[in-house]
PDB file of N, CA and C in Angstrom:
ATOM      1  N   MET O  16      87.741-217.100-153.708  1.00 53.00           N
ATOM      2  CA  MET O  16      88.204-216.618-152.423  1.00 53.00           C
ATOM      3  C   MET O  16      87.310-215.498-151.921  1.00 53.00           C
ATOM      4  N   GLY O  17      86.772-214.704-152.841  1.00 55.00           N
ATOM      5  CA  GLY O  17      85.945-213.573-152.442  1.00 55.00           C
ATOM      6  C   GLY O  17      84.648-214.008-151.786  1.00 55.00           C
ATOM      7  N   SER O  18      83.990-215.055-152.328  1.00 57.00           N
ATOM      8  CA  SER O  18      82.726-215.493-151.740  1.00 57.00           C
ATOM      9  C   SER O  18      82.951-216.157-150.382  1.00 57.00           C
ATOM     10  N   TYR O  19      84.069-216.861-150.213  1.00 54.00           N
ATOM     11  CA  TYR O  19      84.386-217.465-148.914  1.00 54.00           C
ATOM     12  C   TYR O  19      84.601-216.388-147.861  1.00 54.00           C
ATOM     13  N   ARG O  20      85.292-215.337-148.248  1.00 55.00           N
ATOM     14  CA  ARG O  20      85.557-214.242-147.315  1.00 55.00           C
ATOM     15  C   ARG O  20      84.256-213.540-146.929  1.00 55.00           C
ATOM     16  N   ASP O  21      83.361-213.314-147.872  1.00 53.00           N
ATOM     17  CA  ASP O  21      82.091-212.670-147.577  1.00 53.00           C
ATOM     18  C   ASP O  21      81.233-213.544-146.653  1.00 53.00           C
ATOM     19  N   ALA O  22      81.234-214.852-146.894  1.00 53.00           N
ATOM     20  CA  ALA O  22      80.458-215.770-146.048  1.00 53.00           C
ATOM     21  C   ALA O  22      81.046-215.814-144.637  1.00 53.00           C
ATOM     22  N   ARG O  23      82.370-215.764-144.552  1.00 54.00           N
ATOM     23  CA  ARG O  23      83.017-215.797-143.247  1.00 54.00           C
ATOM     24  C   ARG O  23      82.711-214.527-142.457  1.00 54.00           C
ATOM     25  N   LEU O  24      82.629-213.402-143.111  1.00 56.00           N
ATOM     26  CA  LEU O  24      82.348-212.151-142.425  1.00 56.00           C
ATOM     27  C   LEU O  24      80.905-212.062-141.952  1.00 56.00           C
ATOM     28  N   ARG O  25      80.005-212.792-142.586  1.00 55.00           N
ATOM     29  CA  ARG O  25      78.604-212.747-142.192  1.00 55.00           C
ATOM     30  C   ARG O  25      78.297-213.627-140.991  1.00 55.00           C
ATOM     31  N   LEU O  26      79.195-214.548-140.640  1.00 51.00           N
ATOM     32  CA  LEU O  26      78.964-215.410-139.489  1.00 51.00           C
ATOM     33  C   LEU O  26      79.085-214.585-138.203  1.00 51.00           C
ATOM     34  N   PRO O  27      78.298-214.920-137.190  1.00 53.00           N
ATOM     35  CA  PRO O  27      78.401-214.171-135.933  1.00 53.00           C
ATOM     36  C   PRO O  27      79.751-214.439-135.259  1.00 53.00           C
ATOM     37  N   ARG O  28      80.285-213.398-134.690  1.00 51.00           N
ATOM     38  CA  ARG O  28      81.575-213.529-134.006  1.00 51.00           C
ATOM     39  C   ARG O  28      81.360-214.011-132.579  1.00 51.00           C
ATOM     40  N   GLU O  29      82.086-215.033-132.225  1.00 52.00           N
ATOM     41  CA  GLU O  29      81.962-215.572-130.880  1.00 52.00           C
ATOM     42  C   GLU O  29      83.204-215.298-130.046  1.00 52.00           C
ATOM     43  N   ASP O  30      84.255-214.794-130.617  1.00 52.00           N
ATOM     44  CA  ASP O  30      85.484-214.525-129.895  1.00 52.00           C
ATOM     45  C   ASP O  30      85.434-213.109-129.344  1.00 52.00           C
ATOM     46  N   ILE O  31      85.532-212.977-128.012  1.00 52.00           N
ATOM     47  CA  ILE O  31      85.501-211.645-127.426  1.00 52.00           C
ATOM     48  C   ILE O  31      86.885-211.018-127.401  1.00 52.00           C
ATOM     49  N   GLY O  32      87.892-211.740-127.869  1.00 51.00           N
ATOM     50  CA  GLY O  32      89.247-211.230-127.843  1.00 51.00           C
ATOM     51  C   GLY O  32      89.608-210.384-129.049  1.00 51.00           C
ATOM     52  N   LEU O  33      88.647-210.038-129.857  1.00 51.00           N
ATOM     53  CA  LEU O  33      88.936-209.223-131.026  1.00 51.00           C
ATOM     54  C   LEU O  33      89.278-207.797-130.605  1.00 51.00           C
ATOM     55  N   PRO O  34      90.222-207.152-131.302  1.00 55.00           N
ATOM     56  CA  PRO O  34      90.645-205.810-130.895  1.00 55.00           C
ATOM     57  C   PRO O  34      89.514-204.789-130.864  1.00 55.00           C
ATOM     58  N   GLU O  35      88.567-204.879-131.775  1.00 55.00           N
ATOM     59  CA  GLU O  35      87.488-203.893-131.786  1.00 55.00           C
ATOM     60  C   GLU O  35      86.501-204.103-130.637  1.00 55.00           C
ATOM     61  N   ASP O  36      86.497-205.270-130.019  1.00 55.00           N
ATOM     62  CA  ASP O  36      85.592-205.538-128.906  1.00 55.00           C
ATOM     63  C   ASP O  36      86.201-205.177-127.555  1.00 55.00           C
ATOM     64  N   ARG O  37      87.466-204.939-127.495  1.00 58.00           N
ATOM     65  CA  ARG O  37      88.136-204.724-126.225  1.00 58.00           C
ATOM     66  C   ARG O  37      87.823-203.371-125.584  1.00 58.00           C
ATOM     67  N   GLY O  38      87.506-202.369-126.355  1.00 63.00           N
ATOM     68  CA  GLY O  38      87.280-201.046-125.798  1.00 63.00           C
ATOM     69  C   GLY O  38      86.132-201.015-124.818  1.00 63.00           C
ATOM     70  N   CYS O  39      84.998-201.532-125.205  1.00 74.00           N
ATOM     71  CA  CYS O  39      83.822-201.551-124.332  1.00 74.00           C
ATOM     72  C   CYS O  39      84.039-202.514-123.168  1.00 74.00           C
ATOM     73  N   LEU O  40      84.651-203.633-123.434  1.00 71.00           N
ATOM     74  CA  LEU O  40      84.898-204.616-122.382  1.00 71.00           C
ATOM     75  C   LEU O  40      85.850-204.073-121.331  1.00 71.00           C
ATOM     76  N   ARG O  41      86.856-203.324-121.751  1.00 73.00           N
ATOM     77  CA  ARG O  41      87.764-202.700-120.789  1.00 73.00           C
ATOM     78  C   ARG O  41      87.029-201.728-119.891  1.00 73.00           C
ATOM     79  N   LEU O  42      86.124-200.996-120.461  1.00 78.00           N
ATOM     80  CA  LEU O  42      85.362-200.026-119.672  1.00 78.00           C
ATOM     81  C   LEU O  42      84.476-200.735-118.658  1.00 78.00           C
ATOM     82  N   VAL O  43      83.845-201.819-119.073  1.00 78.00           N
ATOM     83  CA  VAL O  43      82.974-202.568-118.159  1.00 78.00           C
ATOM     84  C   VAL O  43      83.793-203.225-117.056  1.00 78.00           C
ATOM     85  N   LEU O  44      84.950-203.763-117.376  1.00 78.00           N
ATOM     86  CA  LEU O  44      85.789-204.419-116.382  1.00 78.00           C
ATOM     87  C   LEU O  44      86.485-203.420-115.478  1.00 78.00           C
ATOM     88  N   ALA O  45      86.656-202.204-115.929  1.00 81.00           N
ATOM     89  CA  ALA O  45      87.327-201.190-115.120  1.00 81.00           C
ATOM     90  C   ALA O  45      86.457-200.718-113.966  1.00 81.00           C
ATOM     91  N   VAL O  46      85.161-200.834-114.075  1.00 86.00           N
ATOM     92  CA  VAL O  46      84.261-200.334-113.028  1.00 86.00           C
ATOM     93  C   VAL O  46      84.504-201.039-111.686  1.00 86.00           C
ATOM     94  N   PRO O  47      84.506-202.376-111.604  1.00 87.00           N
ATOM     95  CA  PRO O  47      84.761-202.990-110.292  1.00 87.00           C
ATOM     96  C   PRO O  47      86.189-202.762-109.806  1.00 87.00           C
ATOM     97  N   LEU O  48      87.145-202.683-110.737  1.00 87.00           N
ATOM     98  CA  LEU O  48      88.517-202.446-110.309  1.00 87.00           C
ATOM     99  C   LEU O  48      88.693-201.048-109.740  1.00 87.00           C
ATOM    100  N   VAL O  49      88.102-200.070-110.378  1.00 88.00           N
ATOM    101  CA  VAL O  49      88.184-198.705-109.856  1.00 88.00           C
ATOM    102  C   VAL O  49      87.426-198.606-108.533  1.00 88.00           C
ATOM    103  N   ALA O  50      86.315-199.329-108.413  1.00 92.00           N
ATOM    104  CA  ALA O  50      85.561-199.338-107.158  1.00 92.00           C
ATOM    105  C   ALA O  50      86.372-199.939-106.015  1.00 92.00           C
ATOM    106  N   LEU O  51      87.331-200.784-106.310  1.00 90.00           N
ATOM    107  CA  LEU O  51      88.230-201.327-105.282  1.00 90.00           C
ATOM    108  C   LEU O  51      89.460-200.445-105.074  1.00 90.00           C
ATOM    109  N   TYR O  52      90.026-199.925-106.153  1.00 90.00           N
ATOM    110  CA  TYR O  52      91.286-199.208-106.049  1.00 90.00           C
ATOM    111  C   TYR O  52      91.151-197.802-105.471  1.00 90.00           C
ATOM    112  N   VAL O  53      90.031-197.143-105.680  1.00 93.00           N
ATOM    113  CA  VAL O  53      89.865-195.788-105.134  1.00 93.00           C
ATOM    114  C   VAL O  53      89.786-195.816-103.604  1.00 93.00           C
ATOM    115  N   PRO O  54      88.954-196.664-102.977  1.00 93.00           N
ATOM    116  CA  PRO O  54      88.997-196.718-101.509  1.00 93.00           C
ATOM    117  C   PRO O  54      90.340-197.209-100.972  1.00 93.00           C
ATOM    118  N   ALA O  55      90.992-198.090-101.703  1.00 92.00           N
ATOM    119  CA  ALA O  55      92.306-198.566-101.255  1.00 92.00           C
ATOM    120  C   ALA O  55      93.333-197.444-101.293  1.00 92.00           C
ATOM    121  N   ALA O  56      93.303-196.620-102.324  1.00 92.00           N
ATOM    122  CA  ALA O  56      94.220-195.482-102.390  1.00 92.00           C
ATOM    123  C   ALA O  56      93.907-194.476-101.293  1.00 92.00           C
ATOM    124  N   TYR O  57      92.634-194.287-100.996  1.00 94.00           N
ATOM    125  CA  TYR O  57      92.243-193.355 -99.941  1.00 94.00           C
ATOM    126  C   TYR O  57      92.735-193.844 -98.576  1.00 94.00           C
ATOM    127  N   THR O  58      92.558-195.139 -98.285  1.00 94.00           N
ATOM    128  CA  THR O  58      93.035-195.657 -97.003  1.00 94.00           C
ATOM    129  C   THR O  58      94.554-195.632 -96.931  1.00 94.00           C
ATOM    130  N   CYS O  59      95.224-195.812 -98.056  1.00 93.00           N
ATOM    131  CA  CYS O  59      96.689-195.707 -98.067  1.00 93.00           C
ATOM    132  C   CYS O  59      97.117-194.272 -97.761  1.00 93.00           C
ATOM    133  N   CYS O  60      96.437-193.304 -98.342  1.00 94.00           N
ATOM    134  CA  CYS O  60      96.757-191.901 -98.062  1.00 94.00           C
ATOM    135  C   CYS O  60      96.488-191.556 -96.604  1.00 94.00           C
ATOM    136  N   LEU O  61      95.405-192.073 -96.040  1.00 93.00           N
ATOM    137  CA  LEU O  61      95.132-191.841 -94.623  1.00 93.00           C
ATOM    138  C   LEU O  61      96.208-192.461 -93.741  1.00 93.00           C
ATOM    139  N   ALA O  62      96.652-193.650 -94.090  1.00 92.00           N
ATOM    140  CA  ALA O  62      97.707-194.293 -93.311  1.00 92.00           C
ATOM    141  C   ALA O  62      99.011-193.508 -93.395  1.00 92.00           C
ATOM    142  N   LEU O  63      99.288-192.929 -94.550  1.00 92.00           N
ATOM    143  CA  LEU O  63     100.500-192.123 -94.690  1.00 92.00           C
ATOM    144  C   LEU O  63     100.385-190.786 -93.965  1.00 92.00           C
ATOM    145  N   ALA O  64      99.186-190.248 -93.863  1.00 93.00           N
ATOM    146  CA  ALA O  64      98.993-188.944 -93.231  1.00 93.00           C
ATOM    147  C   ALA O  64      99.022-189.015 -91.705  1.00 93.00           C
ATOM    148  N   MET O  65      98.765-190.169 -91.138  1.00 91.00           N
ATOM    149  CA  MET O  65      98.754-190.287 -89.677  1.00 91.00           C
ATOM    150  C   MET O  65     100.173-190.195 -89.136  1.00 91.00           C
ATOM    151  N   ARG O  66     100.330-189.378 -88.124  1.00 88.00           N
ATOM    152  CA  ARG O  66     101.631-189.192 -87.473  1.00 88.00           C
ATOM    153  C   ARG O  66     101.528-189.584 -86.004  1.00 88.00           C
ATOM    154  N   PRO O  67     101.800-190.852 -85.678  1.00 85.00           N
ATOM    155  CA  PRO O  67     101.720-191.263 -84.275  1.00 85.00           C
ATOM    156  C   PRO O  67     102.888-190.699 -83.467  1.00 85.00           C
ATOM    157  N   ASP O  68     102.692-190.660 -82.172  1.00 84.00           N
ATOM    158  CA  ASP O  68     103.721-190.170 -81.257  1.00 84.00           C
ATOM    159  C   ASP O  68     104.877-191.175 -81.207  1.00 84.00           C
ATOM    160  N   PRO O  69     106.098-190.751 -81.550  1.00 83.00           N
ATOM    161  CA  PRO O  69     107.208-191.722 -81.574  1.00 83.00           C
ATOM    162  C   PRO O  69     107.638-192.182 -80.185  1.00 83.00           C
ATOM    163  N   ASP O  70     107.294-191.439 -79.132  1.00 84.00           N
ATOM    164  CA  ASP O  70     107.727-191.804 -77.784  1.00 84.00           C
ATOM    165  C   ASP O  70     106.808-192.821 -77.120  1.00 84.00           C
ATOM    166  N   SER O  71     105.551-192.852 -77.516  1.00 81.00           N
ATOM    167  CA  SER O  71     104.582-193.737 -76.881  1.00 81.00           C
ATOM    168  C   SER O  71     104.434-195.029 -77.694  1.00 81.00           C
ATOM    169  N   PRO O  72     104.740-196.180 -77.096  1.00 77.00           N
ATOM    170  CA  PRO O  72     104.583-197.442 -77.834  1.00 77.00           C
ATOM    171  C   PRO O  72     103.129-197.886 -77.958  1.00 77.00           C
ATOM    172  N   TYR O  73     102.219-197.304 -77.176  1.00 82.00           N
ATOM    173  CA  TYR O  73     100.817-197.716 -77.191  1.00 82.00           C
ATOM    174  C   TYR O  73      99.912-196.624 -77.757  1.00 82.00           C
ATOM    175  N   ASP O  74     100.391-195.910 -78.720  1.00 85.00           N
ATOM    176  CA  ASP O  74      99.620-194.832 -79.328  1.00 85.00           C
ATOM    177  C   ASP O  74      98.535-195.436 -80.229  1.00 85.00           C
ATOM    178  N   GLN O  75      97.309-194.921 -80.099  1.00 90.00           N
ATOM    179  CA  GLN O  75      96.190-195.443 -80.890  1.00 90.00           C
ATOM    180  C   GLN O  75      96.354-195.128 -82.373  1.00 90.00           C
ATOM    181  N   LEU O  76      96.980-194.007 -82.705  1.00 90.00           N
ATOM    182  CA  LEU O  76      97.191-193.668 -84.119  1.00 90.00           C
ATOM    183  C   LEU O  76      98.100-194.672 -84.819  1.00 90.00           C
ATOM    184  N   ARG O  77      99.028-195.243 -84.078  1.00 89.00           N
ATOM    185  CA  ARG O  77      99.909-196.261 -84.660  1.00 89.00           C
ATOM    186  C   ARG O  77      99.107-197.492 -85.072  1.00 89.00           C
ATOM    187  N   GLU O  78      98.218-197.922 -84.195  1.00 91.00           N
ATOM    188  CA  GLU O  78      97.377-199.081 -84.510  1.00 91.00           C
ATOM    189  C   GLU O  78      96.423-198.760 -85.656  1.00 91.00           C
ATOM    190  N   ASP O  79      95.884-197.547 -85.676  1.00 92.00           N
ATOM    191  CA  ASP O  79      94.993-197.155 -86.771  1.00 92.00           C
ATOM    192  C   ASP O  79      95.733-197.112 -88.105  1.00 92.00           C
ATOM    193  N   ALA O  80      96.960-196.619 -88.111  1.00 91.00           N
ATOM    194  CA  ALA O  80      97.751-196.573 -89.350  1.00 91.00           C
ATOM    195  C   ALA O  80      98.062-197.982 -89.840  1.00 91.00           C
ATOM    196  N   ARG O  81      98.355-198.884 -88.918  1.00 92.00           N
ATOM    197  CA  ARG O  81      98.602-200.280 -89.305  1.00 92.00           C
ATOM    198  C   ARG O  81      97.346-200.924 -89.878  1.00 92.00           C
ATOM    199  N   PHE O  82      96.213-200.656 -89.241  1.00 94.00           N
ATOM    200  CA  PHE O  82      94.954-201.215 -89.719  1.00 94.00           C
ATOM    201  C   PHE O  82      94.609-200.678 -91.111  1.00 94.00           C
ATOM    202  N   LEU O  83      94.749-199.364 -91.317  1.00 93.00           N
ATOM    203  CA  LEU O  83      94.434-198.783 -92.622  1.00 93.00           C
ATOM    204  C   LEU O  83      95.392-199.284 -93.703  1.00 93.00           C
ATOM    205  N   GLY O  84      96.662-199.445 -93.354  1.00 93.00           N
ATOM    206  CA  GLY O  84      97.606-200.009 -94.317  1.00 93.00           C
ATOM    207  C   GLY O  84      97.244-201.444 -94.688  1.00 93.00           C
ATOM    208  N   GLY O  85      96.832-202.227 -93.699  1.00 94.00           N
ATOM    209  CA  GLY O  85      96.401-203.598 -93.975  1.00 94.00           C
ATOM    210  C   GLY O  85      95.134-203.653 -94.809  1.00 94.00           C
ATOM    211  N   CYS O  86      94.190-202.750 -94.535  1.00 95.00           N
ATOM    212  CA  CYS O  86      92.960-202.688 -95.351  1.00 95.00           C
ATOM    213  C   CYS O  86      93.278-202.326 -96.791  1.00 95.00           C
ATOM    214  N   SER O  87      94.202-201.395 -96.954  1.00 94.00           N
ATOM    215  CA  SER O  87      94.580-200.987 -98.299  1.00 94.00           C
ATOM    216  C   SER O  87      95.216-202.143 -99.068  1.00 94.00           C
ATOM    217  N   VAL O  88      96.106-202.856 -98.428  1.00 94.00           N
ATOM    218  CA  VAL O  88      96.745-204.008 -99.077  1.00 94.00           C
ATOM    219  C   VAL O  88      95.701-205.074 -99.405  1.00 94.00           C
ATOM    220  N   PHE O  89      94.751-205.319 -98.508  1.00 94.00           N
ATOM    221  CA  PHE O  89      93.700-206.301 -98.762  1.00 94.00           C
ATOM    222  C   PHE O  89      92.860-205.917 -99.979  1.00 94.00           C
ATOM    223  N   LEU O  90      92.474-204.652-100.070  1.00 93.00           N
ATOM    224  CA  LEU O  90      91.666-204.218-101.216  1.00 93.00           C
ATOM    225  C   LEU O  90      92.450-204.332-102.520  1.00 93.00           C
ATOM    226  N   TYR O  91      93.730-204.003-102.483  1.00 91.00           N
ATOM    227  CA  TYR O  91      94.539-204.151-103.690  1.00 91.00           C
ATOM    228  C   TYR O  91      94.709-205.606-104.087  1.00 91.00           C
ATOM    229  N   LEU O  92      94.890-206.483-103.113  1.00 90.00           N
ATOM    230  CA  LEU O  92      95.010-207.910-103.446  1.00 90.00           C
ATOM    231  C   LEU O  92      93.700-208.473-103.985  1.00 90.00           C
ATOM    232  N   LEU O  93      92.582-207.983-103.479  1.00 91.00           N
ATOM    233  CA  LEU O  93      91.293-208.394-104.014  1.00 91.00           C
ATOM    234  C   LEU O  93      91.142-207.936-105.468  1.00 91.00           C
ATOM    235  N   GLY O  94      91.544-206.714-105.750  1.00 86.00           N
ATOM    236  CA  GLY O  94      91.535-206.232-107.132  1.00 86.00           C
ATOM    237  C   GLY O  94      92.504-207.001-108.009  1.00 86.00           C
ATOM    238  N   LEU O  95      93.639-207.393-107.437  1.00 85.00           N
ATOM    239  CA  LEU O  95      94.611-208.174-108.192  1.00 85.00           C
ATOM    240  C   LEU O  95      94.045-209.544-108.544  1.00 85.00           C
ATOM    241  N   LEU O  96      93.300-210.145-107.647  1.00 85.00           N
ATOM    242  CA  LEU O  96      92.666-211.430-107.956  1.00 85.00           C
ATOM    243  C   LEU O  96      91.671-211.287-109.097  1.00 85.00           C
ATOM    244  N   ILE O  97      90.955-210.175-109.130  1.00 81.00           N
ATOM    245  CA  ILE O  97      90.028-209.940-110.243  1.00 81.00           C
ATOM    246  C   ILE O  97      90.801-209.743-111.537  1.00 81.00           C
ATOM    247  N   THR O  98      91.913-209.020-111.478  1.00 79.00           N
ATOM    248  CA  THR O  98      92.684-208.713-112.675  1.00 79.00           C
ATOM    249  C   THR O  98      93.400-209.940-113.232  1.00 79.00           C
ATOM    250  N   ILE O  99      93.771-210.872-112.384  1.00 79.00           N
ATOM    251  CA  ILE O  99      94.548-212.034-112.826  1.00 79.00           C
ATOM    252  C   ILE O  99      93.703-213.053-113.584  1.00 79.00           C
ATOM    253  N   THR O 100      92.403-213.045-113.410  1.00 75.00           N
ATOM    254  CA  THR O 100      91.577-214.040-114.089  1.00 75.00           C
ATOM    255  C   THR O 100      91.821-213.993-115.597  1.00 75.00           C
ATOM    256  N   PRO O 101      91.772-215.119-116.274  1.00 59.00           N
ATOM    257  CA  PRO O 101      92.161-215.169-117.693  1.00 59.00           C
ATOM    258  C   PRO O 101      91.374-214.228-118.597  1.00 59.00           C
ATOM    259  N   LEU O 102      90.106-214.051-118.334  1.00 60.00           N
ATOM    260  CA  LEU O 102      89.315-213.155-119.172  1.00 60.00           C
ATOM    261  C   LEU O 102      89.822-211.728-119.067  1.00 60.00           C
ATOM    262  N   TYR O 103      90.126-211.300-117.869  1.00 60.00           N
ATOM    263  CA  TYR O 103      90.601-209.934-117.672  1.00 60.00           C
ATOM    264  C   TYR O 103      92.030-209.776-118.175  1.00 60.00           C
ATOM    265  N   ARG O 104      92.851-210.783-117.972  1.00 62.00           N
ATOM    266  CA  ARG O 104      94.249-210.703-118.383  1.00 62.00           C
ATOM    267  C   ARG O 104      94.376-210.523-119.881  1.00 62.00           C
ATOM    268  N   ARG O 105      93.464-211.114-120.624  1.00 66.00           N
ATOM    269  CA  ARG O 105      93.471-210.973-122.073  1.00 66.00           C
ATOM    270  C   ARG O 105      93.041-209.587-122.501  1.00 66.00           C
ATOM    271  N   THR O 106      92.221-208.945-121.694  1.00 70.00           N
ATOM    272  CA  THR O 106      91.601-207.699-122.089  1.00 70.00           C
ATOM    273  C   THR O 106      92.341-206.477-121.552  1.00 70.00           C
ATOM    274  N   LEU O 107      92.776-206.524-120.302  1.00 72.00           N
ATOM    275  CA  LEU O 107      93.397-205.365-119.670  1.00 72.00           C
ATOM    276  C   LEU O 107      94.891-205.327-119.943  1.00 72.00           C
ATOM    277  N   THR O 108      95.441-204.128-119.894  1.00 73.00           N
ATOM    278  CA  THR O 108      96.876-203.963-120.134  1.00 73.00           C
ATOM    279  C   THR O 108      97.652-204.159-118.839  1.00 73.00           C
ATOM    280  N   ARG O 109      98.953-204.113-118.949  1.00 75.00           N
ATOM    281  CA  ARG O 109      99.811-204.307-117.773  1.00 75.00           C
ATOM    282  C   ARG O 109      99.737-203.145-116.800  1.00 75.00           C
ATOM    283  N   TRP O 110      99.274-202.005-117.210  1.00 78.00           N
ATOM    284  CA  TRP O 110      99.178-200.848-116.314  1.00 78.00           C
ATOM    285  C   TRP O 110      98.170-201.091-115.204  1.00 78.00           C
ATOM    286  N   TRP O 111      97.242-202.002-115.411  1.00 77.00           N
ATOM    287  CA  TRP O 111      96.293-202.327-114.353  1.00 77.00           C
ATOM    288  C   TRP O 111      96.974-203.097-113.228  1.00 77.00           C
ATOM    289  N   PHE O 112      98.166-203.606-113.461  1.00 81.00           N
ATOM    290  CA  PHE O 112      98.950-204.271-112.418  1.00 81.00           C
ATOM    291  C   PHE O 112      99.936-203.316-111.762  1.00 81.00           C
ATOM    292  N   ALA O 113     100.474-202.382-112.515  1.00 84.00           N
ATOM    293  CA  ALA O 113     101.596-201.567-112.049  1.00 84.00           C
ATOM    294  C   ALA O 113     101.215-200.610-110.923  1.00 84.00           C
ATOM    295  N   ALA O 114     100.226-199.780-111.137  1.00 81.00           N
ATOM    296  CA  ALA O 114      99.857-198.772-110.132  1.00 81.00           C
ATOM    297  C   ALA O 114      99.362-199.407-108.829  1.00 81.00           C
ATOM    298  N   PRO O 115      98.469-200.393-108.876  1.00 84.00           N
ATOM    299  CA  PRO O 115      98.054-201.012-107.612  1.00 84.00           C
ATOM    300  C   PRO O 115      99.196-201.714-106.888  1.00 84.00           C
ATOM    301  N   ALA O 116     100.098-202.331-107.620  1.00 88.00           N
ATOM    302  CA  ALA O 116     101.229-202.996-106.965  1.00 88.00           C
ATOM    303  C   ALA O 116     102.122-201.982-106.266  1.00 88.00           C
ATOM    304  N   LEU O 117     102.337-200.839-106.884  1.00 90.00           N
ATOM    305  CA  LEU O 117     103.164-199.799-106.277  1.00 90.00           C
ATOM    306  C   LEU O 117     102.515-199.246-105.015  1.00 90.00           C
ATOM    307  N   ILE O 118     101.248-198.929-105.079  1.00 88.00           N
ATOM    308  CA  ILE O 118     100.574-198.350-103.917  1.00 88.00           C
ATOM    309  C   ILE O 118     100.386-199.395-102.822  1.00 88.00           C
ATOM    310  N   ALA O 119     100.156-200.646-103.184  1.00 90.00           N
ATOM    311  CA  ALA O 119     100.052-201.701-102.172  1.00 90.00           C
ATOM    312  C   ALA O 119     101.383-201.893-101.464  1.00 90.00           C
ATOM    313  N   THR O 120     102.478-201.750-102.181  1.00 93.00           N
ATOM    314  CA  THR O 120     103.797-201.834-101.562  1.00 93.00           C
ATOM    315  C   THR O 120     104.011-200.695-100.583  1.00 93.00           C
ATOM    316  N   VAL O 121     103.615-199.495-100.964  1.00 93.00           N
ATOM    317  CA  VAL O 121     103.729-198.346-100.064  1.00 93.00           C
ATOM    318  C   VAL O 121     102.882-198.567 -98.811  1.00 93.00           C
ATOM    319  N   ALA O 122     101.652-199.055 -98.978  1.00 92.00           N
ATOM    320  CA  ALA O 122     100.777-199.293 -97.833  1.00 92.00           C
ATOM    321  C   ALA O 122     101.348-200.377 -96.925  1.00 92.00           C
ATOM    322  N   TYR O 123     101.926-201.412 -97.496  1.00 92.00           N
ATOM    323  CA  TYR O 123     102.521-202.488 -96.689  1.00 92.00           C
ATOM    324  C   TYR O 123     103.725-201.974 -95.896  1.00 92.00           C
ATOM    325  N   VAL O 124     104.562-201.202 -96.544  1.00 93.00           N
ATOM    326  CA  VAL O 124     105.740-200.649 -95.857  1.00 93.00           C
ATOM    327  C   VAL O 124     105.295-199.709 -94.739  1.00 93.00           C
ATOM    328  N   ARG O 125     104.271-198.914 -95.002  1.00 90.00           N
ATOM    329  CA  ARG O 125     103.773-197.996 -93.970  1.00 90.00           C
ATOM    330  C   ARG O 125     103.194-198.774 -92.790  1.00 90.00           C
ATOM    331  N   ALA O 126     102.481-199.837 -93.051  1.00 90.00           N
ATOM    332  CA  ALA O 126     101.884-200.623 -91.978  1.00 90.00           C
ATOM    333  C   ALA O 126     102.961-201.306 -91.139  1.00 90.00           C
ATOM    334  N   ARG O 127     104.059-201.667 -91.740  1.00 91.00           N
ATOM    335  CA  ARG O 127     105.123-202.360 -91.018  1.00 91.00           C
ATOM    336  C   ARG O 127     106.104-201.413 -90.312  1.00 91.00           C
ATOM    337  N   THR O 128     106.233-200.213 -90.777  1.00 89.00           N
ATOM    338  CA  THR O 128     107.240-199.307 -90.216  1.00 89.00           C
ATOM    339  C   THR O 128     106.671-198.236 -89.297  1.00 89.00           C
ATOM    340  N   VAL O 129     105.405-198.297 -88.983  1.00 82.00           N
ATOM    341  CA  VAL O 129     104.818-197.283 -88.105  1.00 82.00           C
ATOM    342  C   VAL O 129     105.321-197.492 -86.708  1.00 82.00           C
TER     343      VAL O 129
END
């Protein structure tokens, strides 16, 4: 049994799903997701910070807040499509779904209730 185990350990590993390989892969996969989620969070914050005039139905700030909320939701959905792919789903934890889903919900509600 000992020689079989030694021979098996010397073979090259082809499975990227090993726990020791996930650390570097998570870091590499996090770069495009963070590049999408940071601008999306910024546009969501801008949409929340805009205070349109409640008396004027044709206020430009209202349209801008709706547009920024829609952009934020679009960027989060694009990141969600990247996260859902099987390679990423195996590697990333569920927290990569939770925070973007929460902020995308806030941005959607803001875009609809302005």
